[in-house]
Coordinates of C-alpha atoms and ligand atoms in Angstrom, one line a residue:
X1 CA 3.2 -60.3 -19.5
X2 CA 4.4 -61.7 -16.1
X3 CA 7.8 -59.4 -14.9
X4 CA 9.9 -60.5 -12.5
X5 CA 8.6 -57.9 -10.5
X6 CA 4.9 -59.0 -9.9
X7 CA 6.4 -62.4 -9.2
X8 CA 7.8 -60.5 -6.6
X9 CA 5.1 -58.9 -5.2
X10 CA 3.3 -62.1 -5.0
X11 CA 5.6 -65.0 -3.9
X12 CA 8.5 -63.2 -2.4
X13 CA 10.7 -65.0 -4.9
X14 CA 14.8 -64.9 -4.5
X15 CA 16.2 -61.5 -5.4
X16 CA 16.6 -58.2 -4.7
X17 CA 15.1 -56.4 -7.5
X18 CA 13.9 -53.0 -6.2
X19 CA 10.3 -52.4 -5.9
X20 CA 8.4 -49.0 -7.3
X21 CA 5.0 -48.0 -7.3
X22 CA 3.6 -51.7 -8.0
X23 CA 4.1 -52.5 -4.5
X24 CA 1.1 -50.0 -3.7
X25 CA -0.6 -51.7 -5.5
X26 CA -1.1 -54.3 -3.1
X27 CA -3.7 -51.9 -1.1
X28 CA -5.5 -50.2 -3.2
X29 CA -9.1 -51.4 -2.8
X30 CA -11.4 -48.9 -2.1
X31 CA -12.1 -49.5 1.8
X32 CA -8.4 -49.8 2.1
X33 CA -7.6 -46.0 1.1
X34 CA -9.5 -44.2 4.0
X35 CA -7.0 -46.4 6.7
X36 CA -4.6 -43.7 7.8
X37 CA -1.2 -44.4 6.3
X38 CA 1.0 -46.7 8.4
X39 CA 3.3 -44.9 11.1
X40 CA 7.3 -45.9 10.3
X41 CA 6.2 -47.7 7.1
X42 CA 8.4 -44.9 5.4
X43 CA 5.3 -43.4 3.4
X44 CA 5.1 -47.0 1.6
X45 CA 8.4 -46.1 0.0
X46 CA 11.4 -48.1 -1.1
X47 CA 13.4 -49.1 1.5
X48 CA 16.9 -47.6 1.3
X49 CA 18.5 -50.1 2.2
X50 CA 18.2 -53.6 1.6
X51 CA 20.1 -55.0 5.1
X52 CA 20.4 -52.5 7.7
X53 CA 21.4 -52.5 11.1
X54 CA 23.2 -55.6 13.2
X55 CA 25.3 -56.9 15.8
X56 CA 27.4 -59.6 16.6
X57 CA 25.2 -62.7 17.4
X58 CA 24.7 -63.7 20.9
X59 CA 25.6 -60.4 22.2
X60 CA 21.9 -60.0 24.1
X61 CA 20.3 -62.2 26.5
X62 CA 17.1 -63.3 25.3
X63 CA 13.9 -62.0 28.0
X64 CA 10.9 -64.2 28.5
X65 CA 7.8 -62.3 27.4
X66 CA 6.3 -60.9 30.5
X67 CA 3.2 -63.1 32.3
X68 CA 0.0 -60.9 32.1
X69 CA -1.5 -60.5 35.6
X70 CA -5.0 -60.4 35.6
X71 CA -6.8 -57.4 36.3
X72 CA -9.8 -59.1 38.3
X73 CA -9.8 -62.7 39.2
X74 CA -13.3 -64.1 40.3
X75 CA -14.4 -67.5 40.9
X76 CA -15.8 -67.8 37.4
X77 CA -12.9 -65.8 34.8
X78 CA -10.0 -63.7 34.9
X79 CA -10.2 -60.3 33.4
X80 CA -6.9 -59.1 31.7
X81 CA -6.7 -55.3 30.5
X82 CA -4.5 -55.0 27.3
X83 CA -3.6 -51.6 25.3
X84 CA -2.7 -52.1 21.6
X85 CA -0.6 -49.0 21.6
X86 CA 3.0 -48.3 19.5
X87 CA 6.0 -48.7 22.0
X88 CA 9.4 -49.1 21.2
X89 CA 11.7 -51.7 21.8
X90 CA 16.1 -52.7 21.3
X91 CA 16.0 -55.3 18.6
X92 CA 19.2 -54.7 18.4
X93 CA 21.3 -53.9 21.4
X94 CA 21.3 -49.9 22.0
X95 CA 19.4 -49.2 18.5
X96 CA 15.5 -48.2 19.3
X97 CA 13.3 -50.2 17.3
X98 CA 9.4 -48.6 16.9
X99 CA 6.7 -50.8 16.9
X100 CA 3.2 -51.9 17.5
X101 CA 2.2 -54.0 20.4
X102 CA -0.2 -55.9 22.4
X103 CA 0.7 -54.1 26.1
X104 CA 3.4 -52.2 25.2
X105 CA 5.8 -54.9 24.7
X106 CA 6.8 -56.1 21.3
X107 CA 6.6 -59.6 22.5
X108 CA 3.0 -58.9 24.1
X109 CA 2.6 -60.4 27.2
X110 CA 1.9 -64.0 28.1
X111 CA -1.6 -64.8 29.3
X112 CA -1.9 -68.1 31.2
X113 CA -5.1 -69.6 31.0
X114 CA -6.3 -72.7 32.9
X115 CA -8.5 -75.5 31.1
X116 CA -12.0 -75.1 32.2
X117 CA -11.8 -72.0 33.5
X118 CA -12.7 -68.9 31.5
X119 CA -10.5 -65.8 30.5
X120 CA -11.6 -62.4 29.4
X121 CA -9.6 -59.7 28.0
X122 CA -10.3 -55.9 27.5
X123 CA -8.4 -54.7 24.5
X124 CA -8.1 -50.8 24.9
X125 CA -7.4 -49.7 20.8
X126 CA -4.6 -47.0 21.4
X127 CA -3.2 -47.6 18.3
X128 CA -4.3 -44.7 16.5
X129 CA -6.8 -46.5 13.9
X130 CA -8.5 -49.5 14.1
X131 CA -7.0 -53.0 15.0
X132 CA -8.4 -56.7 16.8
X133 CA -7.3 -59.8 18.8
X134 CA -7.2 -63.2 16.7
X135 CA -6.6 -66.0 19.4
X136 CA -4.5 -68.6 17.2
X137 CA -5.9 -72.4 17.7
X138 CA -8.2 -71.0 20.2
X139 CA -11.8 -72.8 20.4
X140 CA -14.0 -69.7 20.9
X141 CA -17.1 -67.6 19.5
X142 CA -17.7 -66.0 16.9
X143 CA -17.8 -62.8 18.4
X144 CA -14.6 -63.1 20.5
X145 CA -12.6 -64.7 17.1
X146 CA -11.4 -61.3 15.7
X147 CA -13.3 -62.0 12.5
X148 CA -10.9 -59.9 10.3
X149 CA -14.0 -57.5 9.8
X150 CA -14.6 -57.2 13.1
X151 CA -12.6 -54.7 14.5
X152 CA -11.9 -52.1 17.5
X153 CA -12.0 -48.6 16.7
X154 CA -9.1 -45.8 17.5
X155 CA -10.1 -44.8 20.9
X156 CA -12.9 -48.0 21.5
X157 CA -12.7 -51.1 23.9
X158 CA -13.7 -54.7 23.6
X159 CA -13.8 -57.6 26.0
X160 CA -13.1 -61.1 24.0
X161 CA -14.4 -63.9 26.3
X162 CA -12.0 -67.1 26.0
X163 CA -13.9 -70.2 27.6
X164 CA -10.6 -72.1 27.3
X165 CA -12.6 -75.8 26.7
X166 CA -9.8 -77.6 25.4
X167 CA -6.6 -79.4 26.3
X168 CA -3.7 -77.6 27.2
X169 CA -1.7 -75.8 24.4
X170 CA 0.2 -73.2 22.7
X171 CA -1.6 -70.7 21.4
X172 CA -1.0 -67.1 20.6
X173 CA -3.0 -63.7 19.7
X174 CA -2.2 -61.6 17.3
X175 CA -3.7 -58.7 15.2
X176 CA -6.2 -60.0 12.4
X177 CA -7.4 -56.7 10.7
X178 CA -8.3 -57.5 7.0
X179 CA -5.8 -56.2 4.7
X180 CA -3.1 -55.4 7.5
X181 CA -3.1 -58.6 9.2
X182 CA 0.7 -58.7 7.6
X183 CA 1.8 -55.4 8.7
X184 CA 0.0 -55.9 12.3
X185 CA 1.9 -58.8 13.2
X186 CA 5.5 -58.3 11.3
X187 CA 5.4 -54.7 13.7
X188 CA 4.6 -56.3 16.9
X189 CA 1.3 -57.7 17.6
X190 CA 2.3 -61.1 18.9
X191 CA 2.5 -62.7 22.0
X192 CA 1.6 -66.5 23.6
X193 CA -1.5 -67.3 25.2
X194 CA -0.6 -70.8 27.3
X195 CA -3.8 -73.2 28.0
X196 CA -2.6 -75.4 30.9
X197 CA -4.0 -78.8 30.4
X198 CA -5.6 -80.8 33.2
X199 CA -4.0 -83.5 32.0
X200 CA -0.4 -82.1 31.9
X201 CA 0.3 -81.5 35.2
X202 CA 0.2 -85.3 36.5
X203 CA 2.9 -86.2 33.5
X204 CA 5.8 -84.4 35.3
X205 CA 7.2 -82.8 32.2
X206 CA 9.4 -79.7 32.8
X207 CA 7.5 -76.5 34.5
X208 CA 8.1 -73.4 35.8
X209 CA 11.7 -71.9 34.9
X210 CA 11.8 -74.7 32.9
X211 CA 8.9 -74.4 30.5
X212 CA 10.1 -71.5 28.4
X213 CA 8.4 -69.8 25.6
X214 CA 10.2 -68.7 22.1
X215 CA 8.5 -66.1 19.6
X216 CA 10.8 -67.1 16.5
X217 CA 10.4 -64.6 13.8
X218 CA 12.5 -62.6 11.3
X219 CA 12.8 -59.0 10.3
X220 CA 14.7 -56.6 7.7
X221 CA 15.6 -53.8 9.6
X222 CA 16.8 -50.3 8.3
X223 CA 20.3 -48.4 9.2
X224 CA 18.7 -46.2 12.0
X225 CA 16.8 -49.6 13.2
X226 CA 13.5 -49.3 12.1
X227 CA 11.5 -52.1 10.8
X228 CA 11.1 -52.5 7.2
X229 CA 8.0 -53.5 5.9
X230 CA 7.6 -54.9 2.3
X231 CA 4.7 -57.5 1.4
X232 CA 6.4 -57.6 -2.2
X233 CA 10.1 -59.2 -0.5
X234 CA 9.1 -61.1 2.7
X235 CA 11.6 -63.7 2.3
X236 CA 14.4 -60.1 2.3
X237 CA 14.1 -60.6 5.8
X238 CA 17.6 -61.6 7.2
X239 CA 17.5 -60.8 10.7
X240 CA 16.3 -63.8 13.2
X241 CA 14.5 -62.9 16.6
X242 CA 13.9 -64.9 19.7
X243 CA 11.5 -63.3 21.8
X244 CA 11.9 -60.1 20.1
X245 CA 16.0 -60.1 20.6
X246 CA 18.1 -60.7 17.2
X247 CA 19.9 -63.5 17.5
X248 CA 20.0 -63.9 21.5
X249 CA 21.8 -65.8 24.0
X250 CA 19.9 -67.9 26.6
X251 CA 21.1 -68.8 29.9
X252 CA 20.4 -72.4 30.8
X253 CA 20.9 -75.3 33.5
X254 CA 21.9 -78.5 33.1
X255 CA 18.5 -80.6 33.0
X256 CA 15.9 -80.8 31.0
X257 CA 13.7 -77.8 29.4
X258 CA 10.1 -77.6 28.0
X259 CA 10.8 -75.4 24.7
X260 CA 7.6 -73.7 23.0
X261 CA 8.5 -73.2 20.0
X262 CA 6.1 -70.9 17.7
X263 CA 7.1 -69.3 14.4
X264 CA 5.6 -65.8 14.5
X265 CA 6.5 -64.2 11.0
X266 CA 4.7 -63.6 8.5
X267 CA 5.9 -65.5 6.1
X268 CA 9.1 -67.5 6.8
X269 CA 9.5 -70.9 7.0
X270 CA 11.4 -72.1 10.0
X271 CA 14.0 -74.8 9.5
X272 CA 15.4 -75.6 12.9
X273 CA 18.4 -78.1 14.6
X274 CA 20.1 -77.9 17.3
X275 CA 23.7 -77.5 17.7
X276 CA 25.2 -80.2 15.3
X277 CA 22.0 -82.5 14.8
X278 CA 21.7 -82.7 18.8
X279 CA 18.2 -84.9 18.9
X280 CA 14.9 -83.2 20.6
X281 CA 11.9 -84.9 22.0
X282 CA 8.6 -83.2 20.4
X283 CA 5.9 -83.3 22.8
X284 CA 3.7 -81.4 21.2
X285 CA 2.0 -79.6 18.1
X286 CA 0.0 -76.5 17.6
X287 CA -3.2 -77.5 19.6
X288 CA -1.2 -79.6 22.5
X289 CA 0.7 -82.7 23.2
X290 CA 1.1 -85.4 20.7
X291 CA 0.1 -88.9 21.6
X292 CA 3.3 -90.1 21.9
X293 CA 6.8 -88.3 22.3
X294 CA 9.0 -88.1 19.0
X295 CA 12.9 -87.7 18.7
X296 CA 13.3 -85.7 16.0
X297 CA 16.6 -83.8 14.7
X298 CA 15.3 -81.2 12.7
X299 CA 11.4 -78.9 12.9
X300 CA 9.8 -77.3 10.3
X301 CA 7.8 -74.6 11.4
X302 CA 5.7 -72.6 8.9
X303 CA 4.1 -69.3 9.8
X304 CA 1.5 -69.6 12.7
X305 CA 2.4 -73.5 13.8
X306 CA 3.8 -74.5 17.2
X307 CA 6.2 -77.2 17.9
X308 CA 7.1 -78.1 21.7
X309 CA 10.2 -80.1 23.0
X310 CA 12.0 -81.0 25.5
X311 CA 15.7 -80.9 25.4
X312 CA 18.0 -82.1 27.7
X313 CA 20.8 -79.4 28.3
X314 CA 22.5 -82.0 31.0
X315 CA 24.0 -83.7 27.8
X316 CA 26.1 -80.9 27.8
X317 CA 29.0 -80.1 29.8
X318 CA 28.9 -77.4 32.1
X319 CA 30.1 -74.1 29.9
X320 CA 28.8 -75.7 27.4
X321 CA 26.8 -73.9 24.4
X322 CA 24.7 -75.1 21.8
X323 CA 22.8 -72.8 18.8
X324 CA 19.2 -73.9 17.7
X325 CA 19.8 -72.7 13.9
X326 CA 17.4 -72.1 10.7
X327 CA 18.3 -73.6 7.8
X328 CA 19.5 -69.7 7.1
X329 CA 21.6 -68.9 10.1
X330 CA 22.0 -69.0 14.1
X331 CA 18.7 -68.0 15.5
X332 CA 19.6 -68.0 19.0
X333 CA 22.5 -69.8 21.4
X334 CA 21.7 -72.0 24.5
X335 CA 24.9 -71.4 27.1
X336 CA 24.2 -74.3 29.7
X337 CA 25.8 -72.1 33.0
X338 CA 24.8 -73.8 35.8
X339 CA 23.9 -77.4 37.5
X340 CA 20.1 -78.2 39.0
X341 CA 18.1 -80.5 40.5
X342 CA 15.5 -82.5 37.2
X343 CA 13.0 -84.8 38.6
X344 CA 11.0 -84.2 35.5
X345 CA 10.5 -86.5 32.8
X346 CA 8.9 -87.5 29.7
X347 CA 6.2 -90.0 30.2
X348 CA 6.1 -92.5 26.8
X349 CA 2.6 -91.7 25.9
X350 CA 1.4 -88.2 26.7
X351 CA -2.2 -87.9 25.4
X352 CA -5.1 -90.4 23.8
X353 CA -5.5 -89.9 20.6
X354 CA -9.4 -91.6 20.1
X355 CA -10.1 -92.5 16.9
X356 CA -12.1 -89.9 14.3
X357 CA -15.7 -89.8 14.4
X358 CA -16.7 -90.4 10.4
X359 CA -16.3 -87.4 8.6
X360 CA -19.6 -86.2 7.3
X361 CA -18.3 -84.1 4.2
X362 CA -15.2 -83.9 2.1
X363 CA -14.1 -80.7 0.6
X364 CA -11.8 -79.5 -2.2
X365 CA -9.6 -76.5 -1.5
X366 CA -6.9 -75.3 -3.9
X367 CA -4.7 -72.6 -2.8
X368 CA -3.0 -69.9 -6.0
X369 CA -1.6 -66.9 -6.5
X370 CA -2.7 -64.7 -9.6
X371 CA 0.8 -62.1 -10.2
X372 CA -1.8 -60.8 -12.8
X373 CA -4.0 -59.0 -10.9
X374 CA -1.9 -59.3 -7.8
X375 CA -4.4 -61.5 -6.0
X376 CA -3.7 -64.3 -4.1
X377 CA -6.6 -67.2 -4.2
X378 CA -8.9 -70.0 -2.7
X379 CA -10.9 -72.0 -5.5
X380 CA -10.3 -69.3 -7.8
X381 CA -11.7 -66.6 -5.5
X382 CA -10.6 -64.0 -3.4
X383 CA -11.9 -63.7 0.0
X384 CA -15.3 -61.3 0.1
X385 CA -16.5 -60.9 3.7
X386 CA -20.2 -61.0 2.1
X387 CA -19.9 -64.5 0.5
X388 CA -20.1 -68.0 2.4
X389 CA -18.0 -69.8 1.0
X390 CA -19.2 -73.1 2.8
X391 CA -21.8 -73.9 5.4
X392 CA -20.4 -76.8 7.9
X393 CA -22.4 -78.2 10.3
X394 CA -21.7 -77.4 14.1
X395 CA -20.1 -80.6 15.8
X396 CA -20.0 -82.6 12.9
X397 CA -16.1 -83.7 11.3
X398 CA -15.3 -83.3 7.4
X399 CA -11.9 -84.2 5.2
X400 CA -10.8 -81.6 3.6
X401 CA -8.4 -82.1 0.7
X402 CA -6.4 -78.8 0.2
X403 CA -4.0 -78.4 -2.7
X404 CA -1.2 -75.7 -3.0
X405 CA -1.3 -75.8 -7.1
X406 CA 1.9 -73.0 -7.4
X407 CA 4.2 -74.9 -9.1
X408 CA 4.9 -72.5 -11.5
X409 CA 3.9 -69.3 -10.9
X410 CA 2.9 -67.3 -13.6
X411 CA 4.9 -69.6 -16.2
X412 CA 8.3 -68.5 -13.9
X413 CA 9.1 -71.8 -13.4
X414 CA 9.0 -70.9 -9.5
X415 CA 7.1 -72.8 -7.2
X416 CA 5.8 -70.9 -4.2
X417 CA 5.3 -72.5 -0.4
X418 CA 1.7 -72.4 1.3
X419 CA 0.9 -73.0 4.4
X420 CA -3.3 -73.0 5.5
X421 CA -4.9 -72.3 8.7
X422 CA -8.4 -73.1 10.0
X423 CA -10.1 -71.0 12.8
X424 CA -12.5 -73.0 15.3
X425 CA -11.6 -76.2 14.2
X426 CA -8.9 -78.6 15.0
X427 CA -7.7 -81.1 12.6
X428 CA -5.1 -84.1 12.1
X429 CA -3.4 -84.5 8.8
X430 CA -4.2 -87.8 7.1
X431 CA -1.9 -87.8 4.7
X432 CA 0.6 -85.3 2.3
X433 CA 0.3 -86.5 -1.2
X434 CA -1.0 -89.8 -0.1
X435 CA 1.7 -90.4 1.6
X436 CA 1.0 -90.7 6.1
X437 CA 2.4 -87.3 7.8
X438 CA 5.3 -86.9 10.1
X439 CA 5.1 -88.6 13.5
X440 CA 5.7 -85.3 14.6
X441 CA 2.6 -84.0 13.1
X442 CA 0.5 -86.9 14.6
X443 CA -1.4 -84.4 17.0
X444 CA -4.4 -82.2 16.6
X445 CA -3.2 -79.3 14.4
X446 CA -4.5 -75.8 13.0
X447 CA -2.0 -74.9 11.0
X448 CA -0.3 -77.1 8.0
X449 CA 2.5 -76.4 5.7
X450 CA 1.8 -77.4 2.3
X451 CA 5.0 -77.4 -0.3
X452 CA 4.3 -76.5 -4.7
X453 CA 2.2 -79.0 -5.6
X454 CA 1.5 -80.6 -2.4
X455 CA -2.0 -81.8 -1.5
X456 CA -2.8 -82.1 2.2
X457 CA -5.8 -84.1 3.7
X458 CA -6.9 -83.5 7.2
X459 CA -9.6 -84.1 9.3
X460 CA -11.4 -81.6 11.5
X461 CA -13.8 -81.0 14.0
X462 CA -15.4 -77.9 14.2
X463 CA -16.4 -77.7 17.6
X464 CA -19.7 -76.2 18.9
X465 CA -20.2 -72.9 18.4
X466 CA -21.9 -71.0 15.4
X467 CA -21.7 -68.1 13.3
X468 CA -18.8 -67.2 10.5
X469 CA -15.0 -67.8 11.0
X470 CA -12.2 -67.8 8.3
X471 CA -9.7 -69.6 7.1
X472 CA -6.6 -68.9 5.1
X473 CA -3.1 -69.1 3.9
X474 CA -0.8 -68.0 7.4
X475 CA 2.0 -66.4 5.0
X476 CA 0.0 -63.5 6.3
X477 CA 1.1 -61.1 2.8
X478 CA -1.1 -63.8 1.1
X479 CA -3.9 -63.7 3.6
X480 CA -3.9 -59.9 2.9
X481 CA -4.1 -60.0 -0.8
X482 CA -7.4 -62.4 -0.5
X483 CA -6.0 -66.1 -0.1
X484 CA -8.6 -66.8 2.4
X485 CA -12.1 -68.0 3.1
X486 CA -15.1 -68.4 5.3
X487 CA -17.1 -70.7 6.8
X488 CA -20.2 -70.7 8.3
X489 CA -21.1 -72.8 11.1
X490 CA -25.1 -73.9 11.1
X491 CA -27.4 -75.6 13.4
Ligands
C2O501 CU1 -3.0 -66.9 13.2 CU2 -6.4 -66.3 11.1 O1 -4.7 -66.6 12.2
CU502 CU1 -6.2 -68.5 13.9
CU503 CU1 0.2 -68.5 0.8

């Protein structure tokens, strides 16, 4: 029989049922018992407390992640040096707050990467076991993917070679170990990785100062500040980080600002306006600008996906403040402090948009969880790292149909969100349900939310490089318990 509990464990469900045992459950395999047991996890236990520490919103100014300066710069690549070390960090003004980062900071650093021009980065594993780099919508090889196999041992190195041949874009790295891709990220290993288009810079849109980056996430937090982890209750996760701050304030001038918006939990979905339905341009989606800029009200932003806009803060009177809130509560504040000069703009079409190349294949992919045995499933299967699961071939363009089929999880009566996630390839979404996506989705995407019962059809082009790559459900506590594939890219 199907308890309320394994519903739990699986979909995160409303409640607050305390977990026991079960909840170990979840990493059990075999290869998963030798990884040494998770510092601050509190030995896997219950948490004590089901909300813990907080402070009154908007009482912390909200830091831009720190730009990454290269180690080496030569005429043909940038080297970057990165440690994935534990730090600590103030969640929570004057409450310490351990964690695992990219660089010691729990927003990781920025990298800035040109189009066209090459980026490596040395990953020094100071973690204490073994960990990798995933670059999120990045266009790379197989060997520099963070194939959740592939790893870097306690103690070891690893250069990942970024060639950084496609447009401008948001994208971000993050941890990508199989099993504890979940944990990874929800502790810290997070941060933006910026491609700077060719193409953007002529358009005049807001730069500099004014092109700021946002890491949205959420967290449950204990009473001495520590950060809970529990796969089995991701939606228990009350507290709402901006660039690693709970509930920040932002100090802004009166013009116009490129916001980069990514959501960077693990499992939330994002549900964001702006002060009482103030509108925002999107400019762009998770792999750059959309063809055309979009006024939209209100973003949905599923684990993993990017959303960029440009707001105009002159709108507001000087003193003025406005909150960019989740459907759940404030995420962050907006003070508008002082005047400036804005000779930037938003151009009416941003990027061409060619037409598809016909799609050489069309695929079936339906997306489950099994609270049963606790597994969470592609086509019936969980993910095996010694099974292909498709063979696609390199350049070519396929549809894929994918179909979220928990409506009703294990006869509960509860539907439960997906979201799905290709690595290498880039797609545009052809339709939801038949029906033709948001405008705001018009752009090349990696990253798709798909709602019980949904079916999503996209396009994508796979690019030219070969060798295996995954894809799989970005509510990262499904990833881990198998929702995931691979593909293999052929000659
Ligand atoms: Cu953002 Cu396979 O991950
Ligand atoms: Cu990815
Ligand atoms: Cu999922």
């Amino acid at each position: 029989m199907l308890t309320r509990r394994r519903l739990l464990v699986l979909g995160g469900l409303a409640g607050g049922a305390a977990l026991t045992p079960m909840t170990r459950g979840l990493f059990t395999e075999p290869e998963q018992q030798a990884r040494p047991m998770h510092v601050h996890d509190h030995g896997g236990r219950v948490p004590a407390v089901r909300t813990g520490a907080t402070a009154a919103p908007f009482s912390v100014a909200m830091p831009l992640p720190p730009v990454l300066a290269p180690a080496i710069s030569m005429p043909g690549f940038d080297l970057y040096r990165l440690a994935v070390q534990p730090a600590t960090t103030e969640i929570l003004p004057g409450v310490t707050t351990p964690v695992l980062t990219y660089g010691g900071q729990f927003t990781a650093p920025t990298i800035r990467a040109r189009q066209g021009r090459r980026t490596l980065v040395t990953v020094d594993n100071k973690l204490g076991h073994e960990a990798n780099v995933h670059l999120h919508g990045g266009r790379v090889p197989a060997a520099s993917d963070g194939y959740p196999m592939d790893l870097i041992a306690d103690g070891k190195s690893r250069t990942y070679d970024y060639p950084n041949a496609q447009p401008g874009a948001t994208l971000w790295y993050h941890d990508h170990t199989h099993h504890m891709e979940a944990e990874h990220v929800y502790r810290g290993m997070h941060g933006f990785y910026l491609v700077e288009g060719a193409d953007e810079q002529q358009l005049g849109l807001p730069a500099g100062a004014y092109d700021v980056p946002i890491l949205l996430r959420d967290a449950l937090l204990d009473d001495k500040g520590g950060l809970v982890f529990d796969p089995a209750d991701p939606y228990n996760r009350p507290t709402l980080l901006a660039n690693g701050k709970a509930q920040p304030y932002f100090g802004v001038a009166a013009r116009k600002y490129r916001l980069r918006l990514l959501n960077g939990s693990t499992h939330r979905i994002f549900e964001l306006t702006l002060g009482e339905g103030v509108e925002m341009t999107q400019i762009a989606t998770d792999c750059g600008l959309l063809p055309a800029p979009v006024q939209v009200t209100k973003l949905v932003l599923s684990s993993g996906e990017r959303a960029e806009v440009v707001v105009d803060f002159s709108r507001v009177p000087l003193g003025g403040r406005l909150i960019l809130n989740d459907v759940s509560g404030p995420v962050m504040r907006f003070d508008v402090v002082r005047r400036a000069f804005d000779r930037s703009r938003v151009p009416d079409t941003l990027r061409a948009m060619p037409a598809l190349a016909a799609a050489t294949q069309t695929r079936q992919l339906t997306l489950s969880l099994d609270p049963v045995n606790i597994r969470a499933l592609i086509n019936d299967q969980v993910f095996d790292p010694n099974r292909v699961d498709m063979q696609v071939k390199r350049g070519s363009s396929e549809i894929w149909q994918v179909t979220n089929s928990d409506t009703n999880v294990g006869g509960s009566g509860f539907g439960v969100p997906h979201n799905f996630h290709t690595h290498l390839a880039q797609f545009r979404l052809l339709d939801r349900d038949g029906k033709p996506p948001l405008p705001g989705e018009a752009g090349w995407k990696d990253t798709v939310l798909i709602q019980p019962g949904e079916t999503v059809r996209f396009q994508a082009s796979f690019g030219d490089y070969l060798g295996r790559y995954v894809y799989h459900c970005h509510m990262l506590e499904h990833s881990a318990l198998g929702m995931m594939g691979q593909m293999e890219i052929v000659s």
